[in-house]
């Protein structure tokens, strides 16, 4: 399923994927509830585009990337531009420990696979992906 957002961004949802979208004057927020989606983000420097999947947030301004979430991992693959990836408290988890926000920066052609259970502030592993 293809969804065009009011800012010009486009989200391609894989079968079974579910998202919720909330835009404010300061930020564009998308939550990937389940499944996999590819994001082609319209460049709006003053309004970062943030995708939250489980306990992982990806922040972009104008780029293209894919995110897949399942019960064990969040997989982020950047196909164009640069994306900051960081751990955050899971949505609705008031008892989650505070997470040190030290983002990993993924450039095009890189991916990060983040274990959902690993909320400790260990550095995210960034791997190059063959074309």
Protein backbone atom coordinates (compact mmCIF):
# COMPACT_ATOMS: atom_id res chain seq x y z
CA UNK A 1 0.00 0.00 0.00
CA UNK A 2 1.31 3.45 -0.94
CA UNK A 3 0.46 6.49 1.22
CA UNK A 4 1.22 10.08 0.30
CA UNK A 5 1.54 12.37 3.33
CA UNK A 6 0.57 16.07 3.43
CA UNK A 7 4.25 17.17 3.40
CA UNK A 8 4.98 15.31 0.15
CA UNK A 9 6.62 12.30 1.81
CA UNK A 10 5.59 8.85 0.55
CA UNK A 11 5.33 5.65 2.61
CA UNK A 12 5.23 2.22 0.96
CA UNK A 13 3.69 -0.28 3.40
CA UNK A 14 4.49 -3.96 3.00
CA UNK A 15 1.64 -6.45 3.44
CA UNK A 16 0.43 -6.45 7.05
CA UNK A 17 2.28 -3.27 8.03
CA UNK A 18 0.52 -0.74 10.24
CA UNK A 19 1.46 2.87 11.00
CA UNK A 20 0.10 5.91 12.79
CA UNK A 21 0.98 9.43 11.63
CA UNK A 22 1.02 12.62 13.71
CA UNK A 23 2.33 15.90 12.28
CA UNK A 24 2.96 19.02 14.36
CA UNK A 25 4.48 22.38 13.36
CA UNK A 26 7.84 21.25 14.82
CA UNK A 27 8.07 17.59 13.82
CA UNK A 28 6.63 14.86 11.59
CA UNK A 29 6.06 11.68 13.63
CA UNK A 30 5.27 8.22 12.27
CA UNK A 31 4.99 5.12 14.43
CA UNK A 32 5.55 1.77 12.74
CA UNK A 33 3.30 -0.46 14.82
CA UNK A 34 4.11 -3.66 12.96
CA UNK A 35 5.61 -4.92 9.74
CA UNK A 36 7.83 -3.17 7.22
CA UNK A 37 7.65 0.18 5.45
CA UNK A 38 9.83 2.22 3.10
CA UNK A 39 9.92 5.99 3.65
CA UNK A 40 10.72 8.57 0.94
CA UNK A 41 10.98 11.69 3.08
CA UNK A 42 10.29 15.16 1.69
CA UNK A 43 13.05 17.60 2.66
CA UNK A 44 11.71 20.05 5.25
CA UNK A 45 14.75 21.10 7.30
CA UNK A 46 12.72 22.81 10.03
CA UNK A 47 10.54 19.70 10.63
CA UNK A 48 12.45 16.46 11.21
CA UNK A 49 10.74 13.25 10.14
CA UNK A 50 10.88 10.71 13.00
CA UNK A 51 9.89 7.06 12.65
CA UNK A 52 9.52 5.14 15.91
CA UNK A 53 9.47 1.34 15.82
CA UNK A 54 9.45 -0.42 19.16
CA UNK A 55 12.19 1.21 21.24
CA UNK A 56 14.09 2.60 18.24
CA UNK A 57 13.66 6.01 16.59
CA UNK A 58 14.96 7.04 13.17
CA UNK A 59 15.29 10.77 12.43
CA UNK A 60 15.61 12.14 8.90
CA UNK A 61 15.11 15.41 7.04
CA UNK A 62 15.14 14.39 3.36
CA UNK A 63 16.10 10.80 2.62
CA UNK A 64 14.88 7.31 1.80
CA UNK A 65 15.01 4.38 4.18
CA UNK A 66 13.20 1.18 5.13
CA UNK A 67 12.25 -0.01 8.61
CA UNK A 68 11.10 -3.49 9.62
CA UNK A 69 9.94 -4.30 13.14
CA UNK A 70 9.19 -7.70 14.62
CA UNK A 71 9.12 -9.11 18.13
CA UNK A 72 12.92 -9.39 18.38
CA UNK A 73 14.51 -6.66 16.24
CA UNK A 74 14.13 -3.36 14.44
CA UNK A 75 15.96 -3.37 11.09
CA UNK A 76 16.80 -0.01 9.46
CA UNK A 77 18.21 0.18 5.91
CA UNK A 78 19.14 3.56 4.39
CA UNK A 79 18.86 3.75 0.60
CA UNK A 80 19.45 7.48 0.14
CA UNK A 81 20.76 10.30 2.36
CA UNK A 82 21.50 9.95 6.08
CA UNK A 83 19.40 8.81 9.05
CA UNK A 84 20.08 9.10 12.80
CA UNK A 85 19.06 5.96 14.70
CA UNK A 86 18.68 5.92 18.49
CA UNK A 87 17.06 3.88 21.22
CA UNK A 88 14.05 5.44 22.95
CA UNK A 89 11.58 4.26 25.57
CA UNK A 90 8.99 2.05 23.93
CA UNK A 91 5.68 3.77 23.30
CA UNK A 92 3.39 3.27 26.27
CA UNK A 93 6.12 1.77 28.47
CA UNK A 94 6.19 4.09 31.49
CA UNK A 95 8.45 1.67 33.37
CA UNK A 96 11.16 1.59 30.70
CA UNK A 97 14.57 2.69 31.93
CA UNK A 98 15.93 6.02 30.75
CA UNK A 99 17.93 5.49 27.59
CA UNK A 100 21.07 7.41 26.77
CA UNK A 101 20.43 9.07 23.43
CA UNK A 102 23.62 8.57 21.45
CA UNK A 103 22.44 8.15 17.88
CA UNK A 104 24.21 6.13 15.25
CA UNK A 105 24.30 7.81 11.85
CA UNK A 106 23.53 5.62 8.87
CA UNK A 107 24.48 6.79 5.40
CA UNK A 108 23.05 5.35 2.18
CA UNK A 109 24.00 1.70 1.77
CA UNK A 110 24.17 1.00 5.53
CA UNK A 111 21.86 -0.86 7.88
CA UNK A 112 21.44 -1.35 11.61
CA UNK A 113 19.68 -4.28 13.23
CA UNK A 114 18.70 -3.37 16.79
CA UNK A 115 17.55 -6.04 19.27
CA UNK A 116 14.27 -4.91 20.83
CA UNK A 117 15.25 -6.26 24.25
CA UNK A 118 18.63 -4.44 24.34
CA UNK A 119 17.64 -1.13 25.87
CA UNK A 120 21.06 -0.63 27.41
CA UNK A 121 23.08 2.14 25.83
CA UNK A 122 25.43 -0.18 23.93
CA UNK A 123 26.45 1.34 20.60
CA UNK A 124 24.31 0.37 17.64
CA UNK A 125 26.04 -1.90 15.12
CA UNK A 126 26.11 -0.30 11.67
CA UNK A 127 26.86 -2.57 8.71
CA UNK A 128 27.47 -1.79 5.04
CA UNK A 129 25.10 -3.53 2.63
CA UNK A 130 26.17 -4.78 -0.79
CA UNK A 131 24.45 -3.04 -3.69
